[in-house]
Tab-separated table of C-alpha atoms and ligand atoms in Angstrom:
chain	number	residue	atom	x	y	z
A	1	MET	CA	64.389	109.858	139.022
A	2	SER	CA	63.798	106.140	139.611
A	3	ARG	CA	66.486	103.703	138.506
A	4	PRO	CA	65.521	100.812	136.252
A	5	PRO	CA	65.467	97.455	138.078
A	6	LEU	CA	68.810	95.649	138.137
A	7	LEU	CA	69.162	92.958	135.526
A	8	SER	CA	69.022	89.395	136.841
A	9	LEU	CA	71.793	86.940	136.108
A	10	ASP	CA	69.379	84.821	134.075
A	11	GLU	CA	68.639	87.831	131.872
A	12	ALA	CA	72.245	88.982	131.625
A	13	LEU	CA	73.967	85.707	130.792
A	14	PRO	CA	72.107	85.020	127.514
A	15	LEU	CA	72.780	88.618	126.384
A	16	LEU	CA	76.450	88.111	127.108
A	17	LEU	CA	76.718	84.696	125.508
A	18	ALA	CA	74.886	85.864	122.403
A	19	ARG	CA	77.943	88.053	121.752
A	20	ALA	CA	80.488	85.365	122.522
A	21	GLN	CA	80.898	84.121	118.961
A	22	PRO	CA	83.573	81.427	118.924
A	23	LEU	CA	86.896	82.840	117.722
A	24	SER	CA	87.883	81.710	114.260
A	25	GLY	CA	90.888	79.481	113.890
A	26	VAL	CA	91.977	76.123	115.176
A	27	GLU	CA	95.357	75.168	116.579
A	28	GLU	CA	97.007	71.758	116.563
A	29	VAL	CA	98.704	70.970	119.886
A	30	SER	CA	100.598	67.994	121.183
A	31	THR	CA	98.321	65.827	123.328
A	32	PHE	CA	100.821	66.525	126.117
A	33	GLU	CA	99.941	70.228	125.921
A	34	GLY	CA	96.167	69.884	125.691
A	35	ASP	CA	95.223	70.228	129.372
A	36	GLY	CA	92.344	72.698	129.813
A	37	ARG	CA	91.969	73.461	126.102
A	38	VAL	CA	88.692	73.082	124.200
A	39	LEU	CA	88.594	70.391	121.555
A	40	ALA	CA	87.790	71.607	118.027
A	41	GLU	CA	87.154	68.181	116.475
A	42	ASP	CA	85.321	64.952	117.278
A	43	LEU	CA	87.687	62.123	118.155
A	44	PHE	CA	86.801	58.735	116.669
A	45	SER	CA	88.692	55.583	117.509
A	46	ALA	CA	90.466	53.687	114.731
A	47	LEU	CA	90.952	50.672	116.998
A	48	GLN	CA	89.547	48.597	119.826
A	49	VAL	CA	90.706	49.410	123.368
A	50	PRO	CA	91.887	47.040	124.685
A	51	PRO	CA	92.983	45.683	121.304
A	52	GLN	CA	92.602	41.985	122.273
A	53	ASP	CA	90.975	39.977	125.061
A	54	ASN	CA	93.597	40.046	127.802
A	55	SER	CA	94.194	38.910	131.335
A	56	SER	CA	93.350	41.138	134.279
A	57	MET	CA	95.370	38.935	136.670
A	58	ASP	CA	98.690	37.190	136.995
A	59	GLY	CA	97.785	33.475	136.810
A	60	TYR	CA	96.979	30.720	134.339
A	61	ALA	CA	94.832	30.841	131.219
A	62	VAL	CA	92.789	27.641	131.004
A	63	ARG	CA	89.917	25.960	129.217
A	64	CYS	CA	86.985	25.696	131.644
A	65	ALA	CA	86.132	22.270	130.191
A	66	ASP	CA	89.477	21.003	131.599
A	67	VAL	CA	88.758	22.169	135.176
A	68	LYS	CA	85.505	20.530	136.225
A	69	ALA	CA	86.681	19.910	139.779
A	70	PRO	CA	89.126	21.599	142.164
A	71	GLY	CA	92.616	20.119	141.958
A	72	SER	CA	92.609	19.415	138.198
A	73	LEU	CA	96.140	19.005	136.855
A	74	LEU	CA	97.115	20.795	133.622
A	75	LYS	CA	100.326	20.904	131.602
A	76	VAL	CA	101.891	24.394	131.357
A	77	THR	CA	102.935	24.680	127.708
A	78	GLN	CA	103.584	28.393	127.290
A	79	ARG	CA	104.387	31.600	129.138
A	80	ILE	CA	102.757	34.890	128.007
A	81	PRO	CA	104.069	38.098	129.610
A	82	ALA	CA	102.473	41.477	128.794
A	83	GLY	CA	103.696	42.731	125.424
A	84	SER	CA	103.929	39.280	123.836
A	85	HIS	CA	101.315	36.891	122.478
A	86	GLY	CA	100.885	33.140	122.828
A	87	HIS	CA	99.681	30.320	120.610
A	88	PRO	CA	96.475	28.224	120.686
A	89	LEU	CA	95.859	26.285	123.879
A	90	GLN	CA	95.154	22.576	123.423
A	91	ALA	CA	92.938	20.388	125.667
A	92	GLY	CA	94.627	19.633	128.994
A	93	GLU	CA	96.979	22.627	128.742
A	94	ALA	CA	97.379	25.860	130.713
A	95	ALA	CA	99.314	29.020	129.825
A	96	ARG	CA	101.235	30.946	132.450
A	97	ILE	CA	99.875	34.471	131.880
A	98	PHE	CA	100.441	37.969	133.299
A	99	THR	CA	98.238	41.041	133.642
A	100	GLY	CA	97.673	42.710	130.286
A	101	ALA	CA	98.868	39.765	128.190
A	102	PRO	CA	96.559	38.556	125.374
A	103	ILE	CA	94.449	35.482	126.121
A	104	PRO	CA	95.613	32.618	123.882
A	105	GLN	CA	93.124	31.143	121.449
A	106	GLY	CA	91.154	28.293	123.019
A	107	ALA	CA	91.414	29.604	126.602
A	108	ASP	CA	88.171	30.894	128.105
A	109	ALA	CA	89.157	31.845	131.667
A	110	VAL	CA	92.072	32.925	133.828
A	111	VAL	CA	92.649	31.459	137.271
A	112	MET	CA	94.649	33.764	139.515
A	113	GLN	CA	97.990	32.422	140.687
A	114	GLU	CA	96.837	32.447	144.325
A	115	ASP	CA	94.359	29.676	143.378
A	116	CYS	CA	96.970	27.516	141.616
A	117	ALA	CA	99.896	25.360	142.720
A	118	ALA	CA	102.694	25.170	140.156
A	119	ASP	CA	104.842	22.063	140.111
A	120	GLY	CA	107.521	21.862	137.403
A	121	ASP	CA	105.752	22.063	134.071
A	122	THR	CA	102.361	21.269	135.524
A	123	VAL	CA	99.879	23.311	137.518
A	124	ARG	CA	97.183	22.142	139.917
A	125	VAL	CA	94.134	24.412	139.610
A	126	GLN	CA	92.429	24.605	143.003
A	127	GLN	CA	89.427	26.627	141.911
A	128	VAL	CA	86.771	25.794	139.311
A	129	PRO	CA	86.699	28.836	137.003
A	130	SER	CA	83.602	30.377	135.524
A	131	SER	CA	83.709	31.113	131.806
A	132	GLY	CA	85.263	34.498	131.067
A	133	GLN	CA	86.648	35.153	134.545
A	134	TRP	CA	89.552	37.637	134.799
A	135	ILE	CA	89.358	38.347	131.077
A	136	ARG	CA	89.137	41.963	129.896
A	137	ARG	CA	87.290	41.941	126.601
A	138	SER	CA	88.578	43.566	123.437
A	139	GLY	CA	86.802	46.904	122.965
A	140	GLU	CA	85.274	46.965	126.449
A	141	ASP	CA	86.735	50.459	126.935
A	142	VAL	CA	86.449	51.800	123.363
A	143	ALA	CA	85.071	50.033	120.291
A	144	ARG	CA	86.495	50.775	116.843
A	145	GLY	CA	84.500	53.703	115.368
A	146	ASP	CA	83.346	55.030	118.743
A	147	ARG	CA	83.375	58.771	119.299
A	148	VAL	CA	85.385	59.142	122.510
A	149	LEU	CA	85.340	62.953	122.768
A	150	SER	CA	83.395	65.673	120.970
A	151	SER	CA	84.175	69.097	119.599
A	152	GLY	CA	83.441	71.551	122.416
A	153	ASP	CA	84.637	69.225	125.186
A	154	ARG	CA	87.150	70.732	127.552
A	155	LEU	CA	90.186	68.504	127.872
A	156	SER	CA	90.821	67.168	131.363
A	157	PRO	CA	93.890	65.111	132.280
A	158	ALA	CA	91.762	61.944	132.015
A	159	ALA	CA	90.494	63.036	128.580
A	160	LEU	CA	94.100	63.467	127.403
A	161	GLY	CA	94.800	59.906	128.524
A	162	LEU	CA	91.747	58.664	126.633
A	163	ALA	CA	92.843	60.483	123.464
A	164	ALA	CA	96.298	58.936	123.834
A	165	SER	CA	94.749	55.480	124.311
A	166	ILE	CA	93.337	55.671	120.776
A	167	GLY	CA	96.727	56.689	119.407
A	168	LEU	CA	96.423	60.463	119.054
A	169	ALA	CA	99.695	62.382	119.516
A	170	SER	CA	98.166	65.756	118.633
A	171	LEU	CA	94.747	67.349	118.888
A	172	LYS	CA	92.908	70.198	117.178
A	173	VAL	CA	91.837	72.748	119.786
A	174	ALA	CA	90.238	76.201	119.726
A	175	VAL	CA	92.662	79.121	119.622
A	176	ARG	CA	93.379	80.799	122.938
A	177	PRO	CA	91.366	83.973	123.600
A	178	ARG	CA	93.792	86.899	123.922
A	179	VAL	CA	92.837	88.726	127.098
A	180	ALA	CA	94.183	92.077	128.307
A	181	LEU	CA	93.999	92.315	132.094
A	182	PHE	CA	93.977	95.617	134.001
A	183	SER	CA	93.555	96.537	137.636
A	184	THR	CA	92.333	100.042	138.469
A	185	GLY	CA	92.791	101.998	141.661
A	186	ASP	CA	95.305	104.524	142.992
A	187	GLU	CA	95.344	102.708	146.331
A	188	LEU	CA	96.847	99.569	144.797
A	189	VAL	CA	100.414	98.509	145.460
A	190	MET	CA	102.061	95.427	144.033
A	191	PRO	CA	103.336	92.852	146.515
A	192	GLY	CA	107.116	93.019	146.423
A	193	GLU	CA	107.208	96.731	145.609
A	194	VAL	CA	106.538	97.966	149.124
A	195	ALA	CA	107.112	95.919	152.286
A	196	PRO	CA	104.058	95.446	154.559
A	197	GLU	CA	105.557	97.625	157.305
A	198	ALA	CA	106.272	100.436	154.821
A	199	MET	CA	102.752	100.643	153.324
A	200	GLN	CA	101.351	104.187	153.291
A	201	PRO	CA	97.977	104.868	154.950
A	202	GLY	CA	95.237	104.060	152.447
A	203	ALA	CA	97.360	101.713	150.362
A	204	ILE	CA	96.413	98.060	149.857
A	205	TYR	CA	98.017	95.251	147.951
A	206	ASN	CA	96.589	94.320	144.572
A	207	SER	CA	95.069	90.902	145.125
A	208	ASN	CA	92.588	90.746	142.222
A	209	ARG	CA	95.362	90.759	139.678
A	210	PHE	CA	96.680	87.469	140.997
A	211	PHE	CA	93.521	85.403	140.992
A	212	LEU	CA	92.134	86.905	137.778
A	213	ARG	CA	95.317	86.096	135.898
A	214	ALA	CA	95.406	82.536	137.257
A	215	LEU	CA	91.721	81.940	136.505
A	216	LEU	CA	92.142	83.193	132.929
A	217	GLN	CA	95.175	81.006	132.355
A	218	ARG	CA	93.391	77.920	133.647
A	219	LEU	CA	90.622	78.616	131.152
A	220	GLY	CA	93.042	78.498	128.240
A	221	CYS	CA	93.439	82.262	127.755
A	222	GLU	CA	96.611	83.997	126.648
A	223	VAL	CA	96.863	86.793	129.200
A	224	THR	CA	98.563	90.138	128.672
A	225	ASP	CA	98.792	91.548	132.163
A	226	LEU	CA	98.866	95.310	131.694
A	227	GLY	CA	99.182	96.233	135.347
A	228	ILE	CA	97.452	99.020	137.186
A	229	ILE	CA	95.631	101.924	135.502
A	230	PRO	CA	95.569	105.082	137.626
A	231	ASP	CA	92.176	106.571	138.520
A	232	GLN	CA	92.243	109.158	135.729
A	233	ARG	CA	89.931	109.537	132.811
A	234	GLU	CA	92.564	110.005	130.067
A	235	ALA	CA	94.792	107.216	131.300
A	236	THR	CA	91.813	104.859	131.440
A	237	GLU	CA	90.679	105.754	127.923
A	238	ALA	CA	94.182	105.399	126.509
A	239	ALA	CA	94.751	102.042	128.179
A	240	LEU	CA	91.454	100.575	126.971
A	241	ARG	CA	91.907	101.824	123.405
A	242	ALA	CA	95.439	100.499	123.102
A	243	ALA	CA	94.442	97.105	124.519
A	244	ALA	CA	91.521	96.762	122.089
A	245	GLU	CA	93.868	96.526	119.109
A	246	HIS	CA	95.380	93.112	119.789
A	247	HIS	CA	93.027	91.435	122.219
A	248	ASP	CA	89.734	89.601	122.002
A	249	LEU	CA	88.693	90.644	125.498
A	250	ILE	CA	89.669	93.440	127.883
A	251	LEU	CA	89.087	92.567	131.526
A	252	THR	CA	89.341	95.178	134.255
A	253	SER	CA	88.729	95.142	137.987
A	254	GLY	CA	87.561	98.133	139.997
A	255	GLY	CA	86.344	101.530	138.852
A	256	VAL	CA	82.921	100.385	137.607
A	257	SER	CA	80.795	101.827	140.408
A	258	VAL	CA	79.236	105.282	140.226
A	259	GLY	CA	81.820	107.212	142.232
A	260	GLU	CA	83.724	110.188	140.867
A	261	GLU	CA	86.858	108.059	140.797
A	262	ASP	CA	85.224	105.365	138.677
A	263	HIS	CA	86.404	106.118	135.164
A	264	VAL	CA	85.954	102.804	133.433
A	265	LYS	CA	82.273	103.059	132.580
A	266	PRO	CA	82.421	106.525	130.926
A	267	ALA	CA	85.571	105.492	129.053
A	268	VAL	CA	83.805	102.444	127.605
A	269	GLU	CA	80.772	104.520	126.673
A	270	LYS	CA	83.007	106.991	124.870
A	271	TRP	CA	85.147	104.540	122.896
A	272	GLY	CA	82.773	101.671	122.463
A	273	ALA	CA	79.420	100.526	123.738
A	274	LEU	CA	78.100	99.466	127.092
A	275	THR	CA	75.667	96.556	126.749
A	276	LEU	CA	75.119	95.701	130.384
A	277	TRP	CA	75.722	97.419	133.648
A	278	SER	CA	74.784	96.368	137.203
A	279	LEU	CA	73.340	93.000	138.096
A	280	ALA	CA	71.034	91.845	140.872
A	281	ILE	CA	73.647	89.612	142.473
A	282	LYS	CA	75.505	89.729	145.778
A	283	PRO	CA	78.410	89.998	145.898
A	284	GLY	CA	79.009	91.661	142.572
A	285	LYS	CA	76.417	94.284	141.727
A	286	PRO	CA	78.744	96.530	139.685
A	287	PHE	CA	79.539	94.619	136.513
A	288	ALA	CA	79.989	96.122	133.081
A	289	PHE	CA	79.912	94.416	129.712
A	290	GLY	CA	80.393	95.963	126.325
A	291	SER	CA	82.978	96.530	123.653
A	292	ILE	CA	85.782	98.900	122.658
A	293	ARG	CA	86.163	99.899	119.005
A	294	ARG	CA	89.441	99.291	117.236
A	295	LEU	CA	91.181	101.849	115.039
A	296	ASP	CA	89.968	100.112	111.864
A	297	GLY	CA	86.509	101.471	112.715
A	298	ILE	CA	84.827	98.123	112.008
A	299	SER	CA	86.006	95.580	114.542
A	300	SER	CA	86.008	95.768	118.330
A	301	ALA	CA	87.254	93.963	121.407
A	302	HIS	CA	84.889	92.641	124.055
A	303	PHE	CA	85.009	94.458	127.364
A	304	MET	CA	84.170	93.134	130.834
A	305	GLY	CA	84.555	95.279	133.945
A	306	LEU	CA	84.487	93.501	137.280
A	307	PRO	CA	83.904	95.119	140.656
A	308	GLY	CA	86.953	96.015	142.746
A	309	ASN	CA	86.019	94.218	145.944
A	310	PRO	CA	87.968	90.987	145.788
A	311	VAL	CA	85.128	88.545	146.491
A	312	SER	CA	82.843	90.406	144.083
A	313	SER	CA	85.556	90.261	141.455
A	314	PHE	CA	86.109	86.556	142.063
A	315	VAL	CA	82.430	85.590	141.989
A	316	THR	CA	81.537	87.713	138.955
A	317	PHE	CA	84.495	86.212	137.134
A	318	LEU	CA	83.192	82.702	137.741
A	319	LEU	CA	79.582	83.600	136.951
A	320	LEU	CA	80.172	85.690	133.833
A	321	VAL	CA	83.741	85.759	132.518
A	322	ARG	CA	84.258	82.013	132.786
A	323	PRO	CA	81.322	81.035	130.545
A	324	PHE	CA	82.191	83.896	128.201
A	325	VAL	CA	85.813	82.864	127.574
A	326	LEU	CA	84.769	79.219	127.290
A	327	ALA	CA	82.138	80.206	124.715
A	328	LEU	CA	84.820	82.117	122.760
A	329	GLN	CA	86.526	78.722	122.488
A	330	GLY	CA	83.348	76.947	121.387
A	331	ALA	CA	82.936	75.001	124.629
A	332	THR	CA	79.585	73.268	125.027
A	333	HIS	CA	79.436	72.973	128.795
A	334	LEU	CA	79.220	76.426	130.386
A	335	ALA	CA	77.004	76.037	133.463
A	336	PRO	CA	78.495	76.004	136.969
A	337	PRO	CA	78.819	72.550	138.545
A	338	SER	CA	75.957	72.694	141.071
A	339	GLN	CA	74.416	70.002	143.240
A	340	PRO	CA	71.835	69.887	146.035
A	341	MET	CA	73.246	69.850	149.586
A	342	GLN	CA	71.900	70.540	153.058
A	343	ALA	CA	72.603	73.770	154.926
A	344	HIS	CA	73.778	73.248	158.502
A	345	PHE	CA	73.246	76.896	159.443
A	346	GLU	CA	70.595	79.588	159.543
A	347	TRP	CA	70.494	82.517	157.115
A	348	PRO	CA	67.634	84.563	158.504
A	349	ARG	CA	67.998	87.747	156.431
A	350	ALA	CA	66.643	87.499	152.905
A	351	ASP	CA	68.207	89.773	150.293
A	352	LYS	CA	66.531	91.221	147.222
A	353	ARG	CA	69.513	90.095	145.152
A	354	ARG	CA	70.532	86.531	144.289
A	355	GLU	CA	73.303	85.692	146.741
A	356	PHE	CA	76.404	83.566	146.460
A	357	LEU	CA	77.330	82.558	150.001
A	358	ARG	CA	80.753	81.101	150.793
A	359	VAL	CA	80.382	77.771	152.568
A	360	ARG	CA	82.348	74.648	153.368
A	361	ARG	CA	81.344	70.981	153.332
A	362	ASN	CA	81.526	69.472	156.804
A	363	ALA	CA	82.170	65.908	157.971
A	364	LYS	CA	78.432	65.305	158.454
A	365	GLY	CA	77.743	65.848	154.771
A	366	GLY	CA	76.264	69.330	155.210
A	367	LEU	CA	77.396	72.908	154.655
A	368	ASP	CA	78.841	75.378	157.168
A	369	LEU	CA	78.707	79.109	156.484
A	370	PHE	CA	81.732	81.404	156.638
A	371	PRO	CA	80.757	83.923	159.331
A	372	ASN	CA	81.825	87.052	157.419
A	373	GLN	CA	80.141	87.287	154.013
A	374	SER	CA	81.500	90.755	153.216
A	375	SER	CA	82.535	91.237	149.604
A	376	GLY	CA	85.976	92.391	150.730
A	377	VAL	CA	86.831	89.270	152.745
A	378	LEU	CA	88.804	87.034	150.434
A	379	THR	CA	89.469	84.572	153.273
A	380	SER	CA	85.868	83.387	152.757
A	381	ALA	CA	86.735	82.079	149.285
A	382	VAL	CA	89.739	80.144	150.592
A	383	TRP	CA	88.169	78.825	153.811
A	384	GLY	CA	85.109	77.910	151.733
A	385	ASP	CA	85.208	75.062	149.254
A	386	GLY	CA	82.068	76.236	147.518
A	387	VAL	CA	79.243	78.724	147.306
A	388	ILE	CA	75.510	78.444	147.765
A	389	ASP	CA	73.467	79.899	144.936
A	390	ASN	CA	70.633	81.430	146.978
A	391	PRO	CA	67.649	82.823	145.004
A	392	PRO	CA	66.476	86.397	145.680
A	393	GLY	CA	64.294	86.940	148.729
A	394	GLN	CA	65.118	83.606	150.380
A	395	THR	CA	66.079	82.840	153.936
A	396	ILE	CA	67.775	79.518	154.695
A	397	ARG	CA	66.795	77.205	157.566
A	398	ALA	CA	69.150	74.619	159.030
A	399	GLY	CA	68.461	71.322	157.242
A	400	GLN	CA	67.157	73.014	154.093
A	401	TRP	CA	68.360	71.787	150.694
A	402	VAL	CA	70.326	74.404	148.782
A	403	SER	CA	72.191	74.588	145.494
A	404	PHE	CA	75.930	74.119	146.125
A	405	ILE	CA	78.657	74.945	143.585
A	406	SER	CA	82.057	73.364	144.215
A	407	LEU	CA	84.844	75.926	143.948
A	408	ALA	CA	87.429	73.291	143.073
A	409	GLU	CA	85.419	72.397	139.967
A	410	TRP	CA	84.348	75.935	139.201
A	411	GLN	CA	87.891	77.296	139.347
A	412	ALA	CA	89.309	74.406	137.302
B	501	AMP	P1	86.151	100.063	143.279
B	501	AMP	O1	85.233	99.131	142.562
B	501	AMP	O2	87.253	100.577	142.435
B	501	AMP	O3	85.362	101.160	143.918
B	501	AMP	O4	86.802	99.220	144.443
B	501	AMP	C1	86.001	98.662	145.469
B	501	AMP	C2	86.876	98.167	146.595
B	501	AMP	O5	87.738	97.137	146.130
B	501	AMP	C3	87.802	99.202	147.185
B	501	AMP	O6	87.862	99.000	148.582
B	501	AMP	C4	89.138	98.912	146.524
B	501	AMP	O7	90.214	99.340	147.310
B	501	AMP	C5	89.094	97.423	146.400
B	501	AMP	N1	89.913	96.967	145.276
B	501	AMP	C6	89.845	97.441	144.014
B	501	AMP	N2	90.739	96.824	143.218
B	501	AMP	C7	91.382	95.919	143.998
B	501	AMP	C8	92.426	94.993	143.742
B	501	AMP	N3	92.959	94.857	142.536
B	501	AMP	N4	92.858	94.240	144.784
B	501	AMP	C9	92.318	94.385	146.011
B	501	AMP	N5	91.332	95.234	146.291
B	501	AMP	C10	90.862	96.015	145.311
B	502	MG	MG1	88.601	102.072	142.554
């Protein structure tokens, strides 16, 4: 019996995202707490930023008409520190001014203090200013009425600062997806439970649990970490069914291949539906997507089953789970952050599957390849600061342009 061709990522992702209806409900959070959340409203500015024309230097605010030649002498009639405001400047006058202080009416330039010589209540201006110099204009950052951020934007630290700059102490954001996280595998041991020297033959530490939980949390999810499910059919079914009740998504790692010890797939087929299974990507071929019915008989929780091999788990998370949980929050930008870069290595063996090779940017502006691309070698994802998205059937020559995805951005 011939197997159907594996689904490509470009076929799978739209199927997946079509089911990622944004969760209903909006939460109001303090702007302090907004990092990484997805905005659920457009933010319009009720004011100009900066509010007034102000000085970008410590120096003297002058009228250009009074300083036609170097060495002009002006009378210093006022002092304007940041946080205060002055009064109109008359002909022949200068105002001592500091960075951030409003420009007094009548002044049309600031001369930095290094170009001035103060002497009692006069100042000698050594430089002929050009109109507008060292003045930051009102509204040059944000004009009143501007939309500074849009619904669906993911809040970065800089975005939180921008929201604060227009006076917003709280923000409406999408509710957190509730995600149940399971690891499967009888070989798994939790770090801390058994010391390295006491590990039984065949046992390995559970590493997926740590990066999957951290990745989910960074993406704004509320994670219920439900530990390790043993490789047994009943236990797997019971765990999935219980988790479906109070979660939007159930995420598992391991147990989705075709071995006799892989119980996740049949359990999903029994208690829900399997929409997708197996993708033409490397690492990461085993990947399951579907749903698990809840007891009410109408609603269901989404299900995503990642491969057990750590690098496969990591890469499939970034390729598939990341856009999915962002879409549940109504995020608009879901694509990986890719850019063209030059390979500084040879990759002579083409693969039928689309590959994601772990690489690192070098000092010459190119990419070096991690020598061991095995799906079990998690070192590759730490040594590497990115992956190359290599299309199916392609070799790579040194000097060739490839599509590079930065891991720092992709994991953020
Ligand atoms: P599986 O998909 O269950 O067949 O697992 C594939 C490989 O990944 C096996 O070598 C497992 O031991 C390993 N593996 C599965 N789960 C984890 C995990 N949570 N942490 C580290 N390795 C794992
Ligand atoms: Mg297993």
